[in-house]
PDB file of C-alpha atoms in Angstrom:
ATOM      1  CA  MET A  93      -0.224  27.546  -4.309  1.00 40.00           C
ATOM      2  CA  GLY A  94      -1.601  27.900  -1.123  1.00 44.00           C
ATOM      3  CA  GLY A  95      -2.007  30.931   1.157  1.00 52.00           C
ATOM      4  CA  GLY A  96       0.871  32.727  -0.882  1.00 52.00           C
ATOM      5  CA  GLY A  97       2.793  33.657   2.399  1.00 49.00           C
ATOM      6  CA  VAL A  98       0.501  35.451   4.953  1.00 52.00           C
ATOM      7  CA  VAL A  99       1.955  37.205   7.833  1.00 51.00           C
ATOM      8  CA  VAL A 100      -0.678  38.760  10.609  1.00 54.00           C
ATOM      9  CA  VAL A 101       0.406  41.868  12.104  1.00 53.00           C
ATOM     10  CA  GLU A 102      -1.088  43.763  14.923  1.00 53.00           C
ATOM     11  CA  GLU A 103      -0.902  47.478  16.205  1.00 54.00           C
ATOM     12  CA  GLU A 104      -2.661  49.705  18.628  1.00 54.00           C
ATOM     13  CA  GLU A 105      -5.391  51.808  17.326  1.00 51.00           C
ATOM     14  CA  GLU A 106      -5.739  54.962  19.254  1.00 52.00           C
ATOM     15  CA  GLU A 107      -8.965  57.419  19.487  1.00 49.00           C
ATOM     16  CA  GLU A 108      -9.393  61.053  21.219  1.00 50.00           C
ATOM     17  CA  VAL A 109     -11.996  60.715  23.931  1.00 47.00           C
ATOM     18  CA  GLU A 110     -13.437  63.515  25.813  1.00 50.00           C
ATOM     19  CA  VAL A 111     -11.769  63.611  29.448  1.00 47.00           C
ATOM     20  CA  ALA A 112     -14.596  62.317  31.743  1.00 50.00           C
ATOM     21  CA  ARG A 113     -16.945  64.523  34.235  1.00 49.00           C
ATOM     22  CA  GLY A 114     -16.178  68.006  32.927  1.00 52.00           C
ATOM     23  CA  GLY A 115     -12.363  67.722  32.444  1.00 52.00           C
ATOM     24  CA  ALA A 116     -11.081  70.274  29.775  1.00 54.00           C
ATOM     25  CA  GLY A 117      -9.814  69.060  26.227  1.00 55.00           C
ATOM     26  CA  LYS A 118      -9.129  65.704  24.827  1.00 55.00           C
ATOM     27  CA  GLU A 119      -6.633  63.053  25.558  1.00 56.00           C
ATOM     28  CA  LYS A 120      -5.891  59.946  23.545  1.00 53.00           C
ATOM     29  CA  ARG A 121      -6.607  56.543  24.957  1.00 53.00           C
ATOM     30  CA  LYS A 122      -5.682  52.934  23.475  1.00 52.00           C
ATOM     31  CA  ARG A 123      -9.184  51.596  22.453  1.00 53.00           C
ATOM     32  CA  LYS A 124      -8.420  48.030  20.635  1.00 60.00           C
ATOM     33  CA  LYS A 125      -5.940  46.047  18.310  1.00 69.00           C
ATOM     34  CA  LYS A 126      -6.209  46.603  14.640  1.00 75.00           C
ATOM     35  CA  TYR A 127      -4.828  43.742  12.634  1.00 81.00           C
ATOM     36  CA  GLY A 128      -3.719  43.337   9.117  1.00 79.00           C
ATOM     37  CA  VAL A 129      -3.440  40.307   7.137  1.00 83.00           C
ATOM     38  CA  LEU A 130      -0.295  40.378   4.395  1.00 79.00           C
ATOM     39  CA  MET A 131      -1.173  38.437   1.371  1.00 79.00           C
ATOM     40  CA  CYS A 132       2.104  37.579  -0.357  1.00 73.00           C
ATOM     41  CA  ALA A 133       0.562  35.430  -3.244  1.00 71.00           C
ATOM     42  CA  GLU A 134      -0.505  37.694  -6.337  1.00 70.00           C
ATOM     43  CA  GLU A 135      -3.530  35.016  -7.155  1.00 76.00           C
ATOM     44  CA  GLU A 136      -6.011  33.591  -5.011  1.00 81.00           C
ATOM     45  CA  PRO A 137      -7.923  30.417  -6.315  1.00 86.00           C
ATOM     46  CA  GLU A 138     -11.548  31.069  -7.330  1.00 91.00           C
ATOM     47  CA  TYR A 139     -12.764  28.054  -5.373  1.00 92.00           C
ATOM     48  CA  VAL A 140     -11.293  29.586  -2.315  1.00 91.00           C
ATOM     49  CA  ARG A 141     -13.153  32.868  -3.122  1.00 90.00           C
ATOM     50  CA  GLU A 142     -16.463  31.109  -3.846  1.00 93.00           C
ATOM     51  CA  ALA A 143     -16.712  28.650  -1.272  1.00 93.00           C
ATOM     52  CA  HIS A 144     -14.911  30.366   1.898  1.00 93.00           C
ATOM     53  CA  GLY A 145     -14.641  34.259   0.684  1.00 91.00           C
ATOM     54  CA  GLY A 146     -10.796  34.336   0.381  1.00 89.00           C
ATOM     55  CA  TYR A 147      -8.052  33.497   2.522  1.00 87.00           C
ATOM     56  CA  PHE A 148      -8.261  37.053   4.225  1.00 88.00           C
ATOM     57  CA  LYS A 149     -11.781  35.817   5.525  1.00 90.00           C
ATOM     58  CA  MET A 150     -10.445  32.671   6.646  1.00 89.00           C
ATOM     59  CA  PHE A 151      -7.937  33.949   8.734  1.00 87.00           C
ATOM     60  CA  VAL A 152     -10.382  36.510  10.321  1.00 88.00           C
ATOM     61  CA  ARG A 153     -12.627  33.484  11.215  1.00 90.00           C
ATOM     62  CA  LEU A 154      -9.821  31.354  12.757  1.00 89.00           C
ATOM     63  CA  LEU A 155      -7.892  34.336  14.895  1.00 87.00           C
ATOM     64  CA  GLY A 156     -10.592  37.337  14.927  1.00 88.00           C
ATOM     65  CA  ASP A 157     -12.740  38.073  17.976  1.00 87.00           C
ATOM     66  CA  GLU A 158     -15.562  40.508  18.287  1.00 85.00           C
ATOM     67  CA  GLY A 159     -14.843  44.303  18.306  1.00 81.00           C
ATOM     68  CA  GLU A 160     -11.470  44.042  16.327  1.00 83.00           C
ATOM     69  CA  THR A 161     -10.452  45.710  13.202  1.00 84.00           C
ATOM     70  CA  TRP A 162      -9.095  43.749  10.443  1.00 86.00           C
ATOM     71  CA  HIS A 163      -7.472  44.909   7.137  1.00 83.00           C
ATOM     72  CA  LEU A 164      -6.324  43.375   4.276  1.00 86.00           C
ATOM     73  CA  PHE A 165      -2.758  44.152   2.629  1.00 82.00           C
ATOM     74  CA  ARG A 166      -2.025  42.603  -0.997  1.00 82.00           C
ATOM     75  CA  ALA A 167       1.736  42.743  -0.414  1.00 75.00           C
ATOM     76  CA  ALA A 168       2.603  41.266  -3.955  1.00 73.00           C
ATOM     77  CA  ARG A 169       0.849  44.325  -5.112  1.00 79.00           C
ATOM     78  CA  GLY A 170       3.032  46.855  -2.898  1.00 78.00           C
ATOM     79  CA  GLU A 171       0.240  47.254  -0.395  1.00 77.00           C
ATOM     80  CA  LEU A 172       1.829  47.251   2.899  1.00 70.00           C
ATOM     81  CA  PRO A 173       1.149  48.681   6.638  1.00 67.00           C
ATOM     82  CA  THR A 174       3.331  51.726   7.507  1.00 62.00           C
ATOM     83  CA  ALA A 175       4.615  50.290  10.875  1.00 49.00           C
ATOM     84  CA  ALA A 176       3.953  46.305  12.382  1.00 43.00           C
ATOM     85  CA  ASP A 177       5.260  43.977  14.575  1.00 38.00           C
ATOM     86  CA  ALA A 178       4.501  40.591  12.882  1.00 45.00           C
ATOM     87  CA  ALA A 179       3.153  37.281  14.219  1.00 37.00           C
ATOM     88  CA  ALA A 180       3.155  34.685  11.155  1.00 35.00           C
ATOM     89  CA  PHE A 181       0.684  32.049  10.258  1.00 32.00           C
ATOM     90  CA  ASP A 182       2.162  31.127   6.897  1.00 36.00           C
ATOM     91  CA  GLY A 183       4.813  32.961   4.786  1.00 49.00           C
ATOM     92  CA  PHE A 184       7.019  30.563   6.743  1.00 56.00           C
ATOM     93  CA  VAL A 185       9.824  30.564   4.501  1.00 55.00           C
ATOM     94  CA  ILE A 186       9.519  34.272   3.514  1.00 58.00           C
ATOM     95  CA  LEU A 187       9.225  35.094   7.228  1.00 66.00           C
ATOM     96  CA  SER A 188      12.557  32.985   7.976  1.00 69.00           C
ATOM     97  CA  ARG A 189      14.356  34.520   5.119  1.00 62.00           C
ATOM     98  CA  ALA A 190      13.307  38.102   6.258  1.00 68.00           C
ATOM     99  CA  LEU A 191      14.838  37.430   9.511  1.00 73.00           C
ATOM    100  CA  GLY A 192      18.114  35.857   8.366  1.00 78.00           C
ATOM    101  CA  GLY A 193      17.493  32.473   8.113  1.00 82.00           C
ATOM    102  CA  LYS A 194      18.432  30.115   5.293  1.00 84.00           C
ATOM    103  CA  THR A 195      15.625  28.416   3.188  1.00 83.00           C
ATOM    104  CA  GLY A 196      15.312  26.270   0.071  1.00 87.00           C
ATOM    105  CA  ARG A 197      13.615  23.219  -1.426  1.00 88.00           C
ATOM    106  CA  ALA A 198      12.830  20.656   0.863  1.00 88.00           C
ATOM    107  CA  VAL A 199      15.046  18.038   1.075  1.00 87.00           C
ATOM    108  CA  ASN A 200      12.315  15.367   1.372  1.00 87.00           C
ATOM    109  CA  GLY A 201      10.130  16.907  -1.406  1.00 88.00           C
ATOM    110  CA  TRP A 202       6.593  17.689  -1.308  1.00 90.00           C
ATOM    111  CA  ASP A 203       4.625  17.949   2.010  1.00 92.00           C
ATOM    112  CA  ILE A 204       0.820  17.351   1.246  1.00 93.00           C
ATOM    113  CA  GLY A 205      -1.753  16.237   3.223  1.00 95.00           C
ATOM    114  CA  VAL A 206      -2.540  16.221   7.058  1.00 96.00           C
ATOM    115  CA  THR A 207       0.886  15.998   8.988  1.00 94.00           C
ATOM    116  CA  CYS A 208       1.439  15.424  12.408  1.00 95.00           C
ATOM    117  CA  ILE A 209       3.807  17.759  13.965  1.00 95.00           C
ATOM    118  CA  HIS A 210       5.254  17.234  17.304  1.00 96.00           C
ATOM    119  CA  PRO A 211       5.735  20.291  19.735  1.00 95.00           C
ATOM    120  CA  SER A 212       9.137  20.252  21.547  1.00 94.00           C
ATOM    121  CA  ASN A 213       9.188  19.676  25.347  1.00 93.00           C
ATOM    122  CA  SER A 214       9.575  23.415  25.700  1.00 90.00           C
ATOM    123  CA  THR A 215       6.889  24.581  23.856  1.00 92.00           C
ATOM    124  CA  LEU A 216       4.536  22.261  25.430  1.00 92.00           C
ATOM    125  CA  LYS A 217       5.478  23.803  28.813  1.00 89.00           C
ATOM    126  CA  LEU A 218       5.092  27.070  27.171  1.00 86.00           C
ATOM    127  CA  LEU A 219       1.580  26.320  26.003  1.00 88.00           C
ATOM    128  CA  SER A 220       0.731  24.246  29.273  1.00 89.00           C
ATOM    129  CA  SER A 221      -2.240  26.652  29.830  1.00 88.00           C
ATOM    130  CA  LEU A 222      -3.508  25.906  26.834  1.00 90.00           C
ATOM    131  CA  HIS A 223      -3.441  21.949  26.559  1.00 91.00           C
ATOM    132  CA  ILE A 224      -2.111  21.806  23.609  1.00 92.00           C
ATOM    133  CA  PRO A 225      -1.329  18.095  22.554  1.00 93.00           C
ATOM    134  CA  SER A 226       2.153  16.390  22.032  1.00 93.00           C
ATOM    135  CA  HIS A 227       0.983  15.295  18.512  1.00 93.00           C
ATOM    136  CA  LEU A 228      -0.714  18.427  16.557  1.00 95.00           C
ATOM    137  CA  PRO A 229      -1.908  17.370  13.017  1.00 96.00           C
ATOM    138  CA  VAL A 230      -2.126  20.096  10.635  1.00 96.00           C
ATOM    139  CA  ILE A 231      -2.898  20.521   6.832  1.00 95.00           C
ATOM    140  CA  GLU A 232       0.096  21.106   4.945  1.00 93.00           C
ATOM    141  CA  CYS A 233       1.002  22.038   1.342  1.00 91.00           C
ATOM    142  CA  HIS A 234       4.580  22.925   0.471  1.00 88.00           C
ATOM    143  CA  ARG A 235       8.029  22.223  -1.088  1.00 87.00           C
ATOM    144  CA  ASP A 236      10.203  24.695   0.560  1.00 86.00           C
ATOM    145  CA  GLU A 237      11.418  24.452   4.063  1.00 86.00           C
ATOM    146  CA  VAL A 238      13.714  26.397   6.434  1.00 87.00           C
ATOM    147  CA  TRP A 239      17.058  24.830   6.592  1.00 89.00           C
ATOM    148  CA  GLU A 240      18.538  27.113   9.166  1.00 88.00           C
ATOM    149  CA  LEU A 241      16.904  29.389  11.613  1.00 87.00           C
ATOM    150  CA  PRO A 242      17.363  32.981  11.894  1.00 84.00           C
ATOM    151  CA  PRO A 243      19.925  34.140  14.826  1.00 85.00           C
ATOM    152  CA  ASN A 244      18.194  33.927  18.098  1.00 85.00           C
ATOM    153  CA  ALA A 245      15.219  32.069  17.059  1.00 88.00           C
ATOM    154  CA  GLU A 246      13.857  28.800  18.619  1.00 90.00           C
ATOM    155  CA  VAL A 247      12.474  25.597  16.959  1.00 93.00           C
ATOM    156  CA  MET A 248       9.148  24.914  18.375  1.00 93.00           C
ATOM    157  CA  ALA A 249       7.876  21.975  16.523  1.00 95.00           C
ATOM    158  CA  ARG A 250       9.221  19.411  14.044  1.00 95.00           C
ATOM    159  CA  SER A 251       7.632  16.449  11.719  1.00 94.00           C
ATOM    160  CA  GLU A 252       8.981  13.338  10.629  1.00 91.00           C
ATOM    161  CA  LYS A 253       9.377  14.838   7.282  1.00 89.00           C
ATOM    162  CA  THR A 254      10.642  18.267   8.283  1.00 90.00           C
ATOM    163  CA  GLY A 255      12.845  19.258  10.978  1.00 90.00           C
ATOM    164  CA  ILE A 256      11.667  23.037  11.556  1.00 91.00           C
ATOM    165  CA  GLU A 257       7.780  22.952  11.609  1.00 93.00           C
ATOM    166  CA  MET A 258       7.565  26.161  13.840  1.00 92.00           C
ATOM    167  CA  PHE A 259       9.531  28.717  15.433  1.00 91.00           C
ATOM    168  CA  ARG A 260       9.416  31.871  17.259  1.00 88.00           C
ATOM    169  CA  TYR A 261      11.566  34.881  17.310  1.00 85.00           C
ATOM    170  CA  GLY A 262      11.166  36.521  20.826  1.00 80.00           C
ATOM    171  CA  ASP A 263       7.874  36.935  22.049  1.00 79.00           C
ATOM    172  CA  HIS A 264       6.323  38.721  19.003  1.00 77.00           C
ATOM    173  CA  VAL A 265       7.031  36.472  15.876  1.00 83.00           C
ATOM    174  CA  MET A 266       6.126  33.049  15.429  1.00 86.00           C
ATOM    175  CA  GLY A 267       6.202  31.074  12.203  1.00 87.00           C
ATOM    176  CA  ILE A 268       4.229  27.856  11.160  1.00 90.00           C
ATOM    177  CA  GLN A 269       4.932  25.882   8.022  1.00 89.00           C
ATOM    178  CA  GLY A 270       1.492  24.234   7.953  1.00 91.00           C
ATOM    179  CA  HIS A 271      -2.086  26.152   7.379  1.00 92.00           C
ATOM    180  CA  PRO A 272      -4.080  25.984  10.369  1.00 91.00           C
ATOM    181  CA  GLU A 273      -6.553  28.156   8.534  1.00 90.00           C
ATOM    182  CA  TYR A 274      -7.184  25.362   5.663  1.00 92.00           C
ATOM    183  CA  THR A 275     -10.308  22.928   5.360  1.00 93.00           C
ATOM    184  CA  LYS A 276     -10.112  19.544   3.968  1.00 94.00           C
ATOM    185  CA  ASP A 277     -12.059  20.902   0.844  1.00 94.00           C
ATOM    186  CA  ILE A 278      -9.494  23.441   0.082  1.00 93.00           C
ATOM    187  CA  LEU A 279      -6.822  20.982   0.358  1.00 94.00           C
ATOM    188  CA  LEU A 280      -8.318  18.641  -2.198  1.00 95.00           C
ATOM    189  CA  HIS A 281      -8.874  21.659  -4.520  1.00 94.00           C
ATOM    190  CA  LEU A 282      -5.199  22.303  -4.436  1.00 93.00           C
ATOM    191  CA  ILE A 283      -4.138  18.564  -4.770  1.00 95.00           C
ATOM    192  CA  ASP A 284      -6.059  18.612  -8.005  1.00 94.00           C
ATOM    193  CA  ARG A 285      -4.806  22.070  -9.064  1.00 92.00           C
ATOM    194  CA  LEU A 286      -1.155  20.806  -8.636  1.00 93.00           C
ATOM    195  CA  LEU A 287      -1.888  17.561 -10.268  1.00 94.00           C
ATOM    196  CA  GLN A 288      -3.276  19.353 -13.335  1.00 93.00           C
ATOM    197  CA  ARG A 289      -0.413  21.884 -13.763  1.00 93.00           C
ATOM    198  CA  ASN A 290       1.793  18.629 -13.676  1.00 94.00           C
ATOM    199  CA  LEU A 291       3.462  20.086 -10.435  1.00 93.00           C
ATOM    200  CA  ILE A 292       2.963  17.033  -8.568  1.00 93.00           C
ATOM    201  CA  GLN A 293       2.696  13.328  -9.561  1.00 93.00           C
ATOM    202  CA  MET A 294      -0.185  11.063  -9.000  1.00 95.00           C
ATOM    203  CA  SER A 295       1.536   9.108  -6.108  1.00 93.00           C
ATOM    204  CA  HIS A 296       1.899  12.557  -4.470  1.00 93.00           C
ATOM    205  CA  ALA A 297      -2.011  13.209  -4.717  1.00 95.00           C
ATOM    206  CA  GLU A 298      -3.001   9.720  -3.453  1.00 96.00           C
ATOM    207  CA  ASP A 299      -1.008   9.790  -0.495  1.00 95.00           C
ATOM    208  CA  ALA A 300      -2.278  13.446   0.169  1.00 95.00           C
ATOM    209  CA  LYS A 301      -5.721  12.089  -0.207  1.00 95.00           C
ATOM    210  CA  ALA A 302      -5.038   9.138   2.006  1.00 95.00           C
ATOM    211  CA  SER A 303      -3.639  11.250   4.602  1.00 95.00           C
ATOM    212  CA  LEU A 304      -7.020  13.135   4.729  1.00 93.00           C
ATOM    213  CA  GLU A 305      -8.904  10.238   5.196  1.00 93.00           C
ATOM    214  CA  ALA A 306      -6.494   8.762   8.171  1.00 93.00           C
ATOM    215  CA  ARG A 307      -6.389  11.832  10.407  1.00 92.00           C
ATOM    216  CA  GLU A 308      -8.397  14.936  11.023  1.00 93.00           C
ATOM    217  CA  PRO A 309      -6.484  18.493  11.621  1.00 94.00           C
ATOM    218  CA  ASP A 310      -6.840  19.673  15.048  1.00 95.00           C
ATOM    219  CA  ARG A 311      -8.286  23.129  14.102  1.00 92.00           C
ATOM    220  CA  GLU A 312      -9.386  23.903  17.648  1.00 93.00           C
ATOM    221  CA  ALA A 313      -5.832  23.421  19.427  1.00 94.00           C
ATOM    222  CA  TRP A 314      -4.388  25.504  16.642  1.00 94.00           C
ATOM    223  CA  GLN A 315      -6.838  28.385  16.920  1.00 92.00           C
ATOM    224  CA  ARG A 316      -6.086  28.326  20.859  1.00 92.00           C
ATOM    225  CA  LEU A 317      -2.290  28.200  19.861  1.00 92.00           C
ATOM    226  CA  CYS A 318      -2.211  31.019  17.150  1.00 89.00           C
ATOM    227  CA  LYS A 319      -4.807  33.647  19.005  1.00 88.00           C
ATOM    228  CA  SER A 320      -2.941  33.247  22.404  1.00 88.00           C
ATOM    229  CA  PHE A 321       0.177  34.042  20.659  1.00 86.00           C
ATOM    230  CA  LEU A 322      -0.814  36.883  18.730  1.00 82.00           C
ATOM    231  CA  LYS A 323      -3.089  38.465  21.237  1.00 81.00           C
ATOM    232  CA  GLY A 324      -0.366  38.133  23.987  1.00 78.00           C
ATOM    233  CA  LYS A 325      -2.327  35.812  26.157  1.00 78.00           C
ATOM    234  CA  LEU A 326       0.606  33.590  27.058  1.00 73.00           C
ATOM    235  CA  PRO A 327       1.893  35.688  30.520  1.00 60.00           C
ATOM    236  CA  GLN A 328       4.810  33.050  30.926  1.00 61.00           C
ATOM    237  CA  LEU A 329       6.249  33.961  27.280  1.00 60.00           C
ATOM    238  CA  LYS A 330       9.271  36.062  27.678  1.00 55.00           C
ATOM    239  CA  PRO A 331      11.539  37.658  24.845  1.00 49.00           C
ATOM    240  CA  LEU A 332      14.664  35.598  23.833  1.00 48.00           C
ATOM    241  CA  PRO A 333      17.911  36.829  24.945  1.00 48.00           C
ATOM    242  CA  ILE A 334      19.671  38.930  21.932  1.00 44.00           C
ATOM    243  CA  GLU A 335      23.327  38.352  21.359  1.00 45.00           C
ATOM    244  CA  ASP A 336      25.599  41.104  21.085  1.00 45.00           C
ATOM    245  CA  GLU A 337      27.045  41.305  17.276  1.00 41.00           C
TER     246      GLU A 337
END
């Protein structure tokens, strides 16, 4: 019902340029990063398209910088990039399963609203240069969860309701259960949509709306975190060791 499993990937874009100062021939030089958003949902709410331009534009606004190239791949329709390393911002369960983790319905049921997640001490140390708070509110809308991490992955954060809210796999893959790209109006729309389709009970809707009144999602902190990981701006981040099979 949400972003439908969105994964952000990156690859280098190259161009041929003339060799400077009279040199003969051409050479290839790395010019800039090229990013892609993999949309795993077959449908996108009309409200999201009309009010925000769609999920793709929301991700670009959250993560993009001037001069970058961004592409949309509708994975549910078979549109995929030819090759890429992935860093995930949704599609949390899909990503974990693809890497070898175990997933299923959340033991505690739906998690809808603004949830406060708690980064681990090692995560706070890793992100110390970003000044990430120890309590990090984010909008959630899910009833699936990761039961067991992929081999060699590391839990980055938890919440009172969910034991694995964030994880990383080495220095190039990060999964987040929540939706840093969402705004409150989108969540309100999704709550009404879920209620109309009898996928949640009125009590779920009331609790979710109450959480929106109680706290604000920390979009600025999430933006710093996600952009820094995606664009390799965490110099202290090192790959996790890979165990021999």
